Amino acid sequence: MGALAAAAVAAGHEVTISAATREHADAAAENAGAAARSAASNAEAVQDAGLVVLAVPGAALPSIAAELGEALSGTVVVDSTNPLNDTGTDLTTTGRRRHCPHHGSPQSQEA
């Protein structure tokens, strides 16, 4: 989240960041630059946004989509969510074998 927000600020855009905690959002906004601010909630972050970038854990996506569905109507949404496992060490998949370049070996996932 930080690098993308910083790049957007450097390109002259205003950025609003929300996170799992307000403290995390505050830190990310501070690191991104002067045109970045933190939001107290996801709803506040997307209010009046022209573009929303989702970068959340895959397991959180359904609840965030339900929370923001109406607020995102008519808004461009870029979803960079990866379906990570609970430890964040690999992608979760259903019925596929995937090779994870960071961990070396193919992993089988059950359907």
JSON list of N, CA and C in Angstrom, two decimals, residues 7-52:
[
{"chain": "A", "resi": 7, "resn": "ALA", "atom": "N", "xyz": [3.66, 6.77, -4.83]},
{"chain": "A", "resi": 7, "resn": "ALA", "atom": "CA", "xyz": [3.77, 7.05, -6.26]},
{"chain": "A", "resi": 7, "resn": "ALA", "atom": "C", "xyz": [2.62, 7.95, -6.73]},
{"chain": "A", "resi": 8, "resn": "ALA", "atom": "N", "xyz": [1.43, 7.71, -6.22]},
{"chain": "A", "resi": 8, "resn": "ALA", "atom": "CA", "xyz": [0.28, 8.54, -6.59]},
{"chain": "A", "resi": 8, "resn": "ALA", "atom": "C", "xyz": [0.47, 9.97, -6.09]},
{"chain": "A", "resi": 9, "resn": "VAL", "atom": "N", "xyz": [0.96, 10.12, -4.87]},
{"chain": "A", "resi": 9, "resn": "VAL", "atom": "CA", "xyz": [1.23, 11.45, -4.32]},
{"chain": "A", "resi": 9, "resn": "VAL", "atom": "C", "xyz": [2.30, 12.15, -5.15]},
{"chain": "A", "resi": 10, "resn": "ALA", "atom": "N", "xyz": [3.37, 11.43, -5.49]},
{"chain": "A", "resi": 10, "resn": "ALA", "atom": "CA", "xyz": [4.45, 12.01, -6.29]},
{"chain": "A", "resi": 10, "resn": "ALA", "atom": "C", "xyz": [3.96, 12.46, -7.67]},
{"chain": "A", "resi": 11, "resn": "ALA", "atom": "N", "xyz": [2.90, 11.79, -8.17]},
{"chain": "A", "resi": 11, "resn": "ALA", "atom": "CA", "xyz": [2.34, 12.15, -9.48]},
{"chain": "A", "resi": 11, "resn": "ALA", "atom": "C", "xyz": [1.32, 13.28, -9.36]},
{"chain": "A", "resi": 12, "resn": "GLY", "atom": "N", "xyz": [1.12, 13.78, -8.14]},
{"chain": "A", "resi": 12, "resn": "GLY", "atom": "CA", "xyz": [0.23, 14.93, -7.96]},
{"chain": "A", "resi": 12, "resn": "GLY", "atom": "C", "xyz": [-1.19, 14.61, -7.54]},
{"chain": "A", "resi": 13, "resn": "HIS", "atom": "N", "xyz": [-1.45, 13.38, -7.13]},
{"chain": "A", "resi": 13, "resn": "HIS", "atom": "CA", "xyz": [-2.80, 12.99, -6.71]},
{"chain": "A", "resi": 13, "resn": "HIS", "atom": "C", "xyz": [-2.97, 13.10, -5.21]},
{"chain": "A", "resi": 14, "resn": "GLU", "atom": "N", "xyz": [-4.19, 13.36, -4.80]},
{"chain": "A", "resi": 14, "resn": "GLU", "atom": "CA", "xyz": [-4.54, 13.28, -3.39]},
{"chain": "A", "resi": 14, "resn": "GLU", "atom": "C", "xyz": [-4.90, 11.84, -3.09]},
{"chain": "A", "resi": 15, "resn": "VAL", "atom": "N", "xyz": [-4.46, 11.34, -1.94]},
{"chain": "A", "resi": 15, "resn": "VAL", "atom": "CA", "xyz": [-4.64, 9.93, -1.59]},
{"chain": "A", "resi": 15, "resn": "VAL", "atom": "C", "xyz": [-5.24, 9.85, -0.19]},
{"chain": "A", "resi": 16, "resn": "THR", "atom": "N", "xyz": [-6.23, 8.98, -0.05]},
{"chain": "A", "resi": 16, "resn": "THR", "atom": "CA", "xyz": [-6.80, 8.68, 1.26]},
{"chain": "A", "resi": 16, "resn": "THR", "atom": "C", "xyz": [-6.61, 7.20, 1.53]},
{"chain": "A", "resi": 17, "resn": "ILE", "atom": "N", "xyz": [-6.10, 6.89, 2.71]},
{"chain": "A", "resi": 17, "resn": "ILE", "atom": "CA", "xyz": [-5.76, 5.50, 3.05]},
{"chain": "A", "resi": 17, "resn": "ILE", "atom": "C", "xyz": [-6.56, 5.05, 4.26]},
{"chain": "A", "resi": 18, "resn": "SER", "atom": "N", "xyz": [-7.13, 3.86, 4.14]},
{"chain": "A", "resi": 18, "resn": "SER", "atom": "CA", "xyz": [-7.71, 3.20, 5.31]},
{"chain": "A", "resi": 18, "resn": "SER", "atom": "C", "xyz": [-6.97, 1.88, 5.49]},
{"chain": "A", "resi": 19, "resn": "ALA", "atom": "N", "xyz": [-7.04, 1.34, 6.67]},
{"chain": "A", "resi": 19, "resn": "ALA", "atom": "CA", "xyz": [-6.33, 0.10, 6.98]},
{"chain": "A", "resi": 19, "resn": "ALA", "atom": "C", "xyz": [-7.08, -0.62, 8.09]},
{"chain": "A", "resi": 20, "resn": "ALA", "atom": "N", "xyz": [-6.55, -1.76, 8.47]},
{"chain": "A", "resi": 20, "resn": "ALA", "atom": "CA", "xyz": [-7.19, -2.55, 9.53]},
{"chain": "A", "resi": 20, "resn": "ALA", "atom": "C", "xyz": [-7.28, -1.76, 10.83]},
{"chain": "A", "resi": 21, "resn": "THR", "atom": "N", "xyz": [-6.29, -0.89, 11.07]},
{"chain": "A", "resi": 21, "resn": "THR", "atom": "CA", "xyz": [-6.34, -0.02, 12.25]},
{"chain": "A", "resi": 21, "resn": "THR", "atom": "C", "xyz": [-6.05, 1.41, 11.82]},
{"chain": "A", "resi": 22, "resn": "ARG", "atom": "N", "xyz": [-6.55, 2.34, 12.57]},
{"chain": "A", "resi": 22, "resn": "ARG", "atom": "CA", "xyz": [-6.31, 3.76, 12.27]},
{"chain": "A", "resi": 22, "resn": "ARG", "atom": "C", "xyz": [-4.82, 4.08, 12.35]},
{"chain": "A", "resi": 23, "resn": "GLU", "atom": "N", "xyz": [-4.14, 3.46, 13.30]},
{"chain": "A", "resi": 23, "resn": "GLU", "atom": "CA", "xyz": [-2.70, 3.70, 13.47]},
{"chain": "A", "resi": 23, "resn": "GLU", "atom": "C", "xyz": [-1.94, 3.28, 12.21]},
{"chain": "A", "resi": 24, "resn": "HIS", "atom": "N", "xyz": [-2.31, 2.16, 11.63]},
{"chain": "A", "resi": 24, "resn": "HIS", "atom": "CA", "xyz": [-1.66, 1.69, 10.40]},
{"chain": "A", "resi": 24, "resn": "HIS", "atom": "C", "xyz": [-1.95, 2.67, 9.25]},
{"chain": "A", "resi": 25, "resn": "ALA", "atom": "N", "xyz": [-3.18, 3.12, 9.15]},
{"chain": "A", "resi": 25, "resn": "ALA", "atom": "CA", "xyz": [-3.54, 4.10, 8.11]},
{"chain": "A", "resi": 25, "resn": "ALA", "atom": "C", "xyz": [-2.78, 5.41, 8.31]},
{"chain": "A", "resi": 26, "resn": "ASP", "atom": "N", "xyz": [-2.66, 5.86, 9.55]},
{"chain": "A", "resi": 26, "resn": "ASP", "atom": "CA", "xyz": [-1.91, 7.09, 9.85]},
{"chain": "A", "resi": 26, "resn": "ASP", "atom": "C", "xyz": [-0.45, 6.96, 9.41]},
{"chain": "A", "resi": 27, "resn": "ALA", "atom": "N", "xyz": [0.16, 5.83, 9.74]},
{"chain": "A", "resi": 27, "resn": "ALA", "atom": "CA", "xyz": [1.57, 5.61, 9.40]},
{"chain": "A", "resi": 27, "resn": "ALA", "atom": "C", "xyz": [1.76, 5.55, 7.88]},
{"chain": "A", "resi": 28, "resn": "ALA", "atom": "N", "xyz": [0.86, 4.85, 7.20]},
{"chain": "A", "resi": 28, "resn": "ALA", "atom": "CA", "xyz": [0.96, 4.73, 5.74]},
{"chain": "A", "resi": 28, "resn": "ALA", "atom": "C", "xyz": [0.80, 6.10, 5.08]},
{"chain": "A", "resi": 29, "resn": "ALA", "atom": "N", "xyz": [-0.14, 6.90, 5.56]},
{"chain": "A", "resi": 29, "resn": "ALA", "atom": "CA", "xyz": [-0.36, 8.23, 5.00]},
{"chain": "A", "resi": 29, "resn": "ALA", "atom": "C", "xyz": [0.85, 9.13, 5.25]},
{"chain": "A", "resi": 30, "resn": "GLU", "atom": "N", "xyz": [1.40, 9.05, 6.43]},
{"chain": "A", "resi": 30, "resn": "GLU", "atom": "CA", "xyz": [2.58, 9.86, 6.74]},
{"chain": "A", "resi": 30, "resn": "GLU", "atom": "C", "xyz": [3.75, 9.49, 5.83]},
{"chain": "A", "resi": 31, "resn": "ASN", "atom": "N", "xyz": [3.93, 8.21, 5.59]},
{"chain": "A", "resi": 31, "resn": "ASN", "atom": "CA", "xyz": [5.02, 7.75, 4.73]},
{"chain": "A", "resi": 31, "resn": "ASN", "atom": "C", "xyz": [4.79, 8.08, 3.25]},
{"chain": "A", "resi": 32, "resn": "ALA", "atom": "N", "xyz": [3.54, 8.21, 2.85]},
{"chain": "A", "resi": 32, "resn": "ALA", "atom": "CA", "xyz": [3.22, 8.44, 1.44]},
{"chain": "A", "resi": 32, "resn": "ALA", "atom": "C", "xyz": [3.48, 9.88, 1.00]},
{"chain": "A", "resi": 33, "resn": "GLY", "atom": "N", "xyz": [3.39, 10.83, 1.90]},
{"chain": "A", "resi": 33, "resn": "GLY", "atom": "CA", "xyz": [3.67, 12.21, 1.53]},
{"chain": "A", "resi": 33, "resn": "GLY", "atom": "C", "xyz": [2.57, 13.17, 1.94]},
{"chain": "A", "resi": 34, "resn": "ALA", "atom": "N", "xyz": [2.81, 14.44, 1.68]},
{"chain": "A", "resi": 34, "resn": "ALA", "atom": "CA", "xyz": [1.95, 15.51, 2.17]},
{"chain": "A", "resi": 34, "resn": "ALA", "atom": "C", "xyz": [0.53, 15.46, 1.62]},
{"chain": "A", "resi": 35, "resn": "ALA", "atom": "N", "xyz": [0.33, 14.92, 0.42]},
{"chain": "A", "resi": 35, "resn": "ALA", "atom": "CA", "xyz": [-1.01, 14.89, -0.16]},
{"chain": "A", "resi": 35, "resn": "ALA", "atom": "C", "xyz": [-1.78, 13.63, 0.23]},
{"chain": "A", "resi": 36, "resn": "ALA", "atom": "N", "xyz": [-1.26, 12.87, 1.18]},
{"chain": "A", "resi": 36, "resn": "ALA", "atom": "CA", "xyz": [-1.95, 11.66, 1.63]},
{"chain": "A", "resi": 36, "resn": "ALA", "atom": "C", "xyz": [-2.54, 11.91, 3.02]},
{"chain": "A", "resi": 37, "resn": "ARG", "atom": "N", "xyz": [-3.70, 11.33, 3.24]},
{"chain": "A", "resi": 37, "resn": "ARG", "atom": "CA", "xyz": [-4.32, 11.43, 4.56]},
{"chain": "A", "resi": 37, "resn": "ARG", "atom": "C", "xyz": [-4.90, 10.07, 4.92]},
{"chain": "A", "resi": 38, "resn": "SER", "atom": "N", "xyz": [-5.07, 9.85, 6.20]},
{"chain": "A", "resi": 38, "resn": "SER", "atom": "CA", "xyz": [-5.67, 8.59, 6.65]},
{"chain": "A", "resi": 38, "resn": "SER", "atom": "C", "xyz": [-7.16, 8.81, 6.88]},
{"chain": "A", "resi": 39, "resn": "ALA", "atom": "N", "xyz": [-7.90, 7.73, 6.81]},
{"chain": "A", "resi": 39, "resn": "ALA", "atom": "CA", "xyz": [-9.35, 7.77, 7.06]},
{"chain": "A", "resi": 39, "resn": "ALA", "atom": "C", "xyz": [-9.65, 6.88, 8.25]},
{"chain": "A", "resi": 40, "resn": "ALA", "atom": "N", "xyz": [-10.70, 7.24, 8.96]},
{"chain": "A", "resi": 40, "resn": "ALA", "atom": "CA", "xyz": [-11.11, 6.46, 10.13]},
{"chain": "A", "resi": 40, "resn": "ALA", "atom": "C", "xyz": [-11.81, 5.17, 9.75]},
{"chain": "A", "resi": 41, "resn": "SER", "atom": "N", "xyz": [-12.30, 5.09, 8.50]},
{"chain": "A", "resi": 41, "resn": "SER", "atom": "CA", "xyz": [-13.03, 3.90, 8.07]},
{"chain": "A", "resi": 41, "resn": "SER", "atom": "C", "xyz": [-12.89, 3.73, 6.57]},
{"chain": "A", "resi": 42, "resn": "ASN", "atom": "N", "xyz": [-13.23, 2.54, 6.10]},
{"chain": "A", "resi": 42, "resn": "ASN", "atom": "CA", "xyz": [-13.23, 2.29, 4.65]},
{"chain": "A", "resi": 42, "resn": "ASN", "atom": "C", "xyz": [-14.25, 3.20, 3.96]},
{"chain": "A", "resi": 43, "resn": "ALA", "atom": "N", "xyz": [-15.41, 3.37, 4.58]},
{"chain": "A", "resi": 43, "resn": "ALA", "atom": "CA", "xyz": [-16.46, 4.21, 3.99]},
{"chain": "A", "resi": 43, "resn": "ALA", "atom": "C", "xyz": [-15.98, 5.65, 3.83]},
{"chain": "A", "resi": 44, "resn": "GLU", "atom": "N", "xyz": [-15.28, 6.15, 4.83]},
{"chain": "A", "resi": 44, "resn": "GLU", "atom": "CA", "xyz": [-14.74, 7.51, 4.73]},
{"chain": "A", "resi": 44, "resn": "GLU", "atom": "C", "xyz": [-13.68, 7.60, 3.63]},
{"chain": "A", "resi": 45, "resn": "ALA", "atom": "N", "xyz": [-12.87, 6.55, 3.51]},
{"chain": "A", "resi": 45, "resn": "ALA", "atom": "CA", "xyz": [-11.79, 6.56, 2.52]},
{"chain": "A", "resi": 45, "resn": "ALA", "atom": "C", "xyz": [-12.32, 6.62, 1.09]},
{"chain": "A", "resi": 46, "resn": "VAL", "atom": "N", "xyz": [-13.44, 5.96, 0.81]},
{"chain": "A", "resi": 46, "resn": "VAL", "atom": "CA", "xyz": [-13.93, 5.90, -0.57]},
{"chain": "A", "resi": 46, "resn": "VAL", "atom": "C", "xyz": [-14.91, 7.03, -0.90]},
{"chain": "A", "resi": 47, "resn": "GLN", "atom": "N", "xyz": [-15.32, 7.79, 0.09]},
{"chain": "A", "resi": 47, "resn": "GLN", "atom": "CA", "xyz": [-16.27, 8.87, -0.14]},
{"chain": "A", "resi": 47, "resn": "GLN", "atom": "C", "xyz": [-15.69, 9.87, -1.14]},
{"chain": "A", "resi": 48, "resn": "ASP", "atom": "N", "xyz": [-16.42, 10.11, -2.22]},
{"chain": "A", "resi": 48, "resn": "ASP", "atom": "CA", "xyz": [-16.03, 11.05, -3.27]},
{"chain": "A", "resi": 48, "resn": "ASP", "atom": "C", "xyz": [-14.75, 10.67, -4.02]},
{"chain": "A", "resi": 49, "resn": "ALA", "atom": "N", "xyz": [-14.35, 9.40, -3.94]},
{"chain": "A", "resi": 49, "resn": "ALA", "atom": "CA", "xyz": [-13.14, 8.96, -4.64]},
{"chain": "A", "resi": 49, "resn": "ALA", "atom": "C", "xyz": [-13.42, 8.77, -6.12]},
{"chain": "A", "resi": 50, "resn": "GLY", "atom": "N", "xyz": [-12.48, 9.14, -6.95]},
{"chain": "A", "resi": 50, "resn": "GLY", "atom": "CA", "xyz": [-12.58, 8.88, -8.38]},
{"chain": "A", "resi": 50, "resn": "GLY", "atom": "C", "xyz": [-12.04, 7.51, -8.74]},
{"chain": "A", "resi": 51, "resn": "LEU", "atom": "N", "xyz": [-11.18, 6.98, -7.88]},
{"chain": "A", "resi": 51, "resn": "LEU", "atom": "CA", "xyz": [-10.56, 5.68, -8.09]},
{"chain": "A", "resi": 51, "resn": "LEU", "atom": "C", "xyz": [-10.30, 5.06, -6.73]},
{"chain": "A", "resi": 52, "resn": "VAL", "atom": "N", "xyz": [-10.63, 3.79, -6.59]},
{"chain": "A", "resi": 52, "resn": "VAL", "atom": "CA", "xyz": [-10.38, 3.06, -5.35]},
{"chain": "A", "resi": 52, "resn": "VAL", "atom": "C", "xyz": [-9.48, 1.87, -5.68]}
]
